[in-house]
XYZ file of C-alpha atoms in Angstrom:
340
model
C -152.199 164.674 14.729
C -150.251 167.622 13.328
C -149.600 170.174 16.067
C -149.172 173.786 14.933
C -145.804 175.328 15.717
C -146.378 178.201 18.182
C -146.263 181.622 16.542
C -145.240 184.544 18.732
C -146.453 187.170 16.276
C -149.537 188.148 18.263
C -147.635 188.138 21.540
C -145.237 190.620 19.958
C -148.201 192.678 18.757
C -149.471 192.970 22.345
C -146.044 193.968 23.717
C -144.430 197.400 23.853
C -141.212 198.585 25.481
C -142.863 198.492 28.930
C -144.738 195.227 29.062
C -147.625 193.162 27.715
C -151.050 194.719 27.281
C -153.678 192.724 29.147
C -156.667 193.027 26.810
C -157.383 193.162 23.095
C -160.335 193.970 20.865
C -160.033 191.345 18.214
C -156.298 191.326 17.542
C -155.746 194.994 18.455
C -154.289 195.724 21.893
C -156.532 197.770 24.190
C -153.777 200.006 25.445
C -156.047 202.013 27.734
C -156.508 198.895 29.905
C -152.821 198.807 30.787
C -150.710 195.901 31.950
C -150.685 193.320 34.746
C -148.009 191.166 36.356
C -150.282 188.109 36.087
C -149.920 188.165 32.304
C -146.359 189.477 32.035
C -145.062 186.779 34.388
C -146.904 184.105 32.385
C -145.307 185.518 29.251
C -141.882 185.352 30.888
C -142.390 181.636 31.611
C -143.522 180.895 28.049
C -140.763 182.874 26.324
C -138.049 181.475 28.618
C -138.844 178.022 27.204
C -137.640 179.285 23.833
C -134.415 180.981 24.896
C -131.249 179.634 23.303
C -128.067 179.238 25.373
C -126.201 181.223 22.708
C -128.345 184.251 23.396
C -129.276 184.538 19.715
C -132.946 183.678 20.162
C -135.164 186.283 18.515
C -137.480 186.159 21.537
C -134.813 187.297 23.974
C -135.875 190.915 23.514
C -139.406 190.057 24.647
C -138.017 188.105 27.585
C -135.954 191.092 28.705
C -139.007 193.389 28.546
C -141.027 190.936 30.619
C -138.273 190.389 33.174
C -137.775 194.143 33.593
C -141.511 194.573 34.163
C -141.662 191.867 36.826
C -138.608 193.263 38.593
C -140.149 196.744 38.619
C -143.340 195.332 40.129
C -141.566 193.981 43.192
C -141.720 196.064 46.354
C -138.728 196.354 48.632
C -140.172 193.745 51.007
C -140.512 191.120 48.236
C -144.234 191.333 47.508
C -145.625 192.434 44.129
C -147.895 195.018 42.593
C -150.137 193.676 39.838
C -151.679 196.442 37.715
C -149.783 199.171 35.904
C -151.670 201.915 34.100
C -150.792 203.416 30.758
C -149.396 206.359 32.761
C -146.754 203.933 34.143
C -148.124 204.198 37.678
C -148.976 201.204 39.827
C -152.677 201.089 40.595
C -152.575 198.790 43.618
C -150.611 197.879 46.709
C -148.117 194.994 46.852
C -149.682 191.646 47.852
C -149.052 187.901 48.028
C -152.011 187.125 45.766
C -151.811 185.438 42.344
C -149.477 188.110 40.981
C -146.905 187.239 43.672
C -147.069 183.533 42.845
C -146.912 184.065 39.098
C -144.080 186.571 39.457
C -142.043 183.987 41.354
C -142.847 181.423 38.662
C -141.568 183.806 36.005
C -138.481 184.749 38.000
C -137.683 181.092 38.617
C -137.962 180.379 34.904
C -135.678 183.326 34.120
C -133.152 182.276 36.761
C -132.974 178.856 35.138
C -133.089 179.795 31.450
C -131.715 183.268 30.683
C -128.641 183.052 28.465
C -126.747 185.786 30.343
C -125.470 185.131 33.847
C -126.106 188.708 34.979
C -129.825 188.498 34.224
C -130.048 184.994 35.684
C -128.508 186.310 38.908
C -130.821 189.330 38.964
C -133.873 187.110 38.538
C -132.627 184.745 41.245
C -132.081 187.590 43.723
C -135.635 188.829 43.151
C -137.008 185.281 43.472
C -135.122 184.769 46.753
C -136.514 187.997 48.163
C -140.090 187.141 47.203
C -139.821 183.513 48.319
C -139.592 184.593 51.958
C -143.341 185.247 51.882
C -146.209 182.779 52.163
C -149.682 183.314 50.758
C -152.807 182.136 52.609
C -154.322 181.015 49.289
C -153.660 177.772 47.439
C -153.190 179.033 43.889
C -150.614 181.728 44.597
C -148.627 179.162 46.559
C -148.937 176.668 43.707
C -147.769 179.195 41.096
C -144.850 180.130 43.335
C -144.001 176.454 43.770
C -143.546 176.090 40.017
C -141.023 178.922 40.136
C -139.247 177.204 43.006
C -139.075 174.001 40.968
C -137.421 175.951 38.145
C -134.798 177.303 40.537
C -134.114 173.830 41.917
C -133.446 172.508 38.412
C -130.255 174.564 38.367
C -129.630 175.067 42.104
C -130.858 171.871 43.823
C -129.933 173.070 47.312
C -131.460 176.561 47.185
C -132.977 176.818 50.694
C -135.657 179.374 49.857
C -136.944 177.340 46.928
C -137.021 174.103 48.905
C -138.843 175.749 51.805
C -141.341 177.370 49.446
C -142.119 174.033 47.784
C -142.715 172.412 51.151
C -144.928 175.325 52.202
C -146.948 175.114 48.999
C -147.556 171.398 49.436
C -148.736 172.014 53.003
C -151.066 174.828 51.911
C -152.602 172.807 49.072
C -153.294 169.939 51.447
C -154.023 166.255 51.073
C -156.799 164.806 48.910
C -160.084 164.270 50.695
C -161.059 160.748 51.626
C -164.102 160.684 49.328
C -163.338 158.996 45.976
C -166.193 161.006 44.436
C -164.678 164.363 45.452
C -161.046 164.048 46.568
C -160.358 167.649 45.544
C -159.056 169.704 48.506
C -161.618 172.470 47.842
C -165.423 172.432 47.906
C -165.540 173.665 44.295
C -163.275 173.663 41.287
C -162.294 177.239 40.504
C -159.716 178.355 37.909
C -156.384 176.991 36.669
C -157.299 173.945 38.738
C -154.561 171.643 37.494
C -151.885 173.908 38.969
C -152.643 172.356 42.376
C -151.733 168.761 41.428
C -148.867 170.060 39.294
C -147.393 171.857 42.300
C -147.650 168.638 44.321
C -145.877 166.741 41.548
C -143.151 169.393 41.389
C -142.712 169.324 45.147
C -142.681 165.538 45.266
C -140.042 165.326 42.549
C -137.790 168.062 43.938
C -138.094 166.993 47.574
C -138.079 163.247 46.783
C -141.405 162.773 48.559
C -143.376 159.860 47.124
C -146.540 160.762 49.055
C -146.681 164.188 47.402
C -146.209 162.632 43.970
C -148.972 160.129 44.690
C -151.330 162.904 45.799
C -150.548 164.891 42.657
C -151.183 161.945 40.344
C -154.429 161.099 42.122
C -155.800 164.648 41.888
C -154.705 165.163 38.295
C -156.222 161.875 37.175
C -159.487 162.693 38.934
C -159.563 166.205 37.435
C -159.062 164.828 33.936
C -161.943 162.406 34.481
C -164.216 165.197 35.727
C -163.286 167.577 32.916
C -163.505 165.067 30.042
C -166.803 164.450 28.273
C -167.419 162.487 25.103
C -163.733 162.106 24.362
C -162.802 165.790 24.663
C -162.248 168.325 27.425
C -165.327 170.004 28.902
C -163.661 172.192 31.475
C -164.784 174.145 34.501
C -166.357 177.452 33.424
C -166.204 180.910 34.916
C -167.981 180.612 38.268
C -166.492 177.210 39.036
C -168.027 173.762 39.324
C -169.164 171.827 42.371
C -170.185 168.224 43.004
C -173.097 167.112 40.864
C -173.239 170.211 38.667
C -174.072 169.408 35.067
C -171.697 169.743 32.135
C -171.179 171.330 29.731
C -171.197 174.838 31.081
C -169.810 178.085 29.667
C -167.740 180.475 29.661
C -164.838 178.010 29.501
C -161.480 179.729 29.842
C -158.214 178.871 28.055
C -156.267 179.210 31.317
C -158.005 176.080 32.604
C -156.900 174.056 29.590
C -153.358 175.431 29.682
C -153.049 174.391 33.333
C -154.090 170.853 32.353
C -151.453 170.846 29.612
C -148.775 172.052 32.051
C -149.667 169.422 34.623
C -149.932 166.550 32.141
C -146.601 167.499 30.581
C -144.978 167.416 34.021
C -146.647 164.123 34.913
C -145.418 162.619 31.642
C -141.887 163.879 32.279
C -141.909 162.087 35.633
C -143.462 158.783 34.558
C -143.462 158.496 30.757
C -146.940 156.972 31.071
C -149.196 157.333 27.991
C -152.223 158.513 30.003
C -150.535 161.858 30.649
C -149.604 162.298 26.993
C -153.258 161.528 26.239
C -154.331 164.261 28.673
C -151.985 166.722 27.002
C -153.406 165.778 23.613
C -156.906 166.560 24.892
C -155.685 170.041 25.862
C -154.083 170.651 22.464
C -157.145 169.484 20.549
C -159.462 171.603 22.746
C -157.777 174.675 21.285
C -158.056 173.194 17.787
C -161.827 172.624 18.023
C -162.406 169.369 19.939
C -164.574 171.034 22.597
C -168.194 171.583 23.613
C -168.836 174.138 20.850
C -166.767 172.445 18.139
C -164.923 175.735 17.698
C -161.163 176.365 17.464
C -159.790 178.914 19.904
C -156.381 179.055 18.259
C -156.090 181.564 15.426
C -153.367 180.308 13.060
C -153.384 183.590 11.134
C -152.607 185.886 14.070
C -150.912 183.328 16.325
C -153.272 184.370 19.122
C -155.860 182.646 21.253
C -159.510 183.611 21.667
C -160.676 184.692 25.098
C -163.246 182.023 25.910
C -165.465 179.193 24.693
C -169.148 180.135 24.578
C -172.269 178.105 23.917
C -172.415 179.047 20.251
C -168.778 179.708 19.535
C -166.019 181.833 20.982
C -165.117 185.249 22.295
C -163.251 186.728 19.331
C -160.986 188.974 21.409
C -157.393 187.729 21.644
C -156.023 189.022 24.931
C -152.775 188.182 26.669
C -154.019 185.431 28.989
C -155.707 183.406 26.262
C -152.858 183.893 23.796
C -150.332 182.711 26.364
C -152.558 179.754 27.211
C -152.545 178.495 23.632
C -148.831 179.182 23.143
C -147.957 177.272 26.303
C -150.153 174.331 25.346
C -148.703 174.141 21.834
C -145.171 174.279 23.269
C -145.883 171.212 25.392
C -147.669 169.497 22.525
C -144.774 169.954 20.111
C -142.208 168.849 22.685
C -143.994 165.896 24.261
C -146.388 164.581 21.627
C -143.941 165.119 18.808
C -141.485 162.894 20.650
C -143.918 160.280 21.998
C -146.303 159.703 19.082
């Protein structure tokens, strides 16, 4: 299988000197819809994977825009705003919802990867401030845990990161006893694979074999549930509960990107082919091996389409879907290119 090299052309098209526009009509940014930390922090994670130690990477300018945006979104107490209007005014109050978790993920990635020590230190200070908080929801804690794992790659004894990882694992919880539905929630929701990925990250960083085992169990079960006929048939908008029929639509790229992230991490821990196989399913979903037989990756623009529908795709190429395909292709090129 030939995996396309990620193109950042469309990501650049959606970015101005403030941040990353959330929505697009086709390939044209819908500027009136403004920006959100959820997307900018995701973009920071994706672009940080491309940064060169020499500082010569052409994507460093994007990374600096995204980091500045995330830093500006942080309130003095460490929580984060999410939505910024075109008038450059925040439209909400700081919270510990998804935007908090994703912001910490982005800051952790920047603290580990930025070529300049000053910006690494700035990102780390903001991460440390935000990591004092705990969210009552699983997904924000899981996103934040991935940021903590990034920090621990370069600072293995960082107390805030270690405590945050332990807190995330506790909040996600253990698998249920039922082999038919071990998932710790009554329904699958969105970005589901981030929960087992956070457990794997916590287990690896904290040297806790039980957390690793829980993560592998949940990820393997999720792949089984979301695979149909040899390709991914993922949880749609609205979620999926026990016994609900597949396929169902609208399927979102964020769900597939989370599977790619988790499988790439699982493969990095074990080297086992089943996780490379799971990553390959995610890559090929974007290339057309899905319930509609329709590619969601646009090789001309470099963007990703906003959802898989019964008879095709949503043609709009917004930030979330574009980042989902870029992230998945990054993992595919790195892992599958080396293992196949």
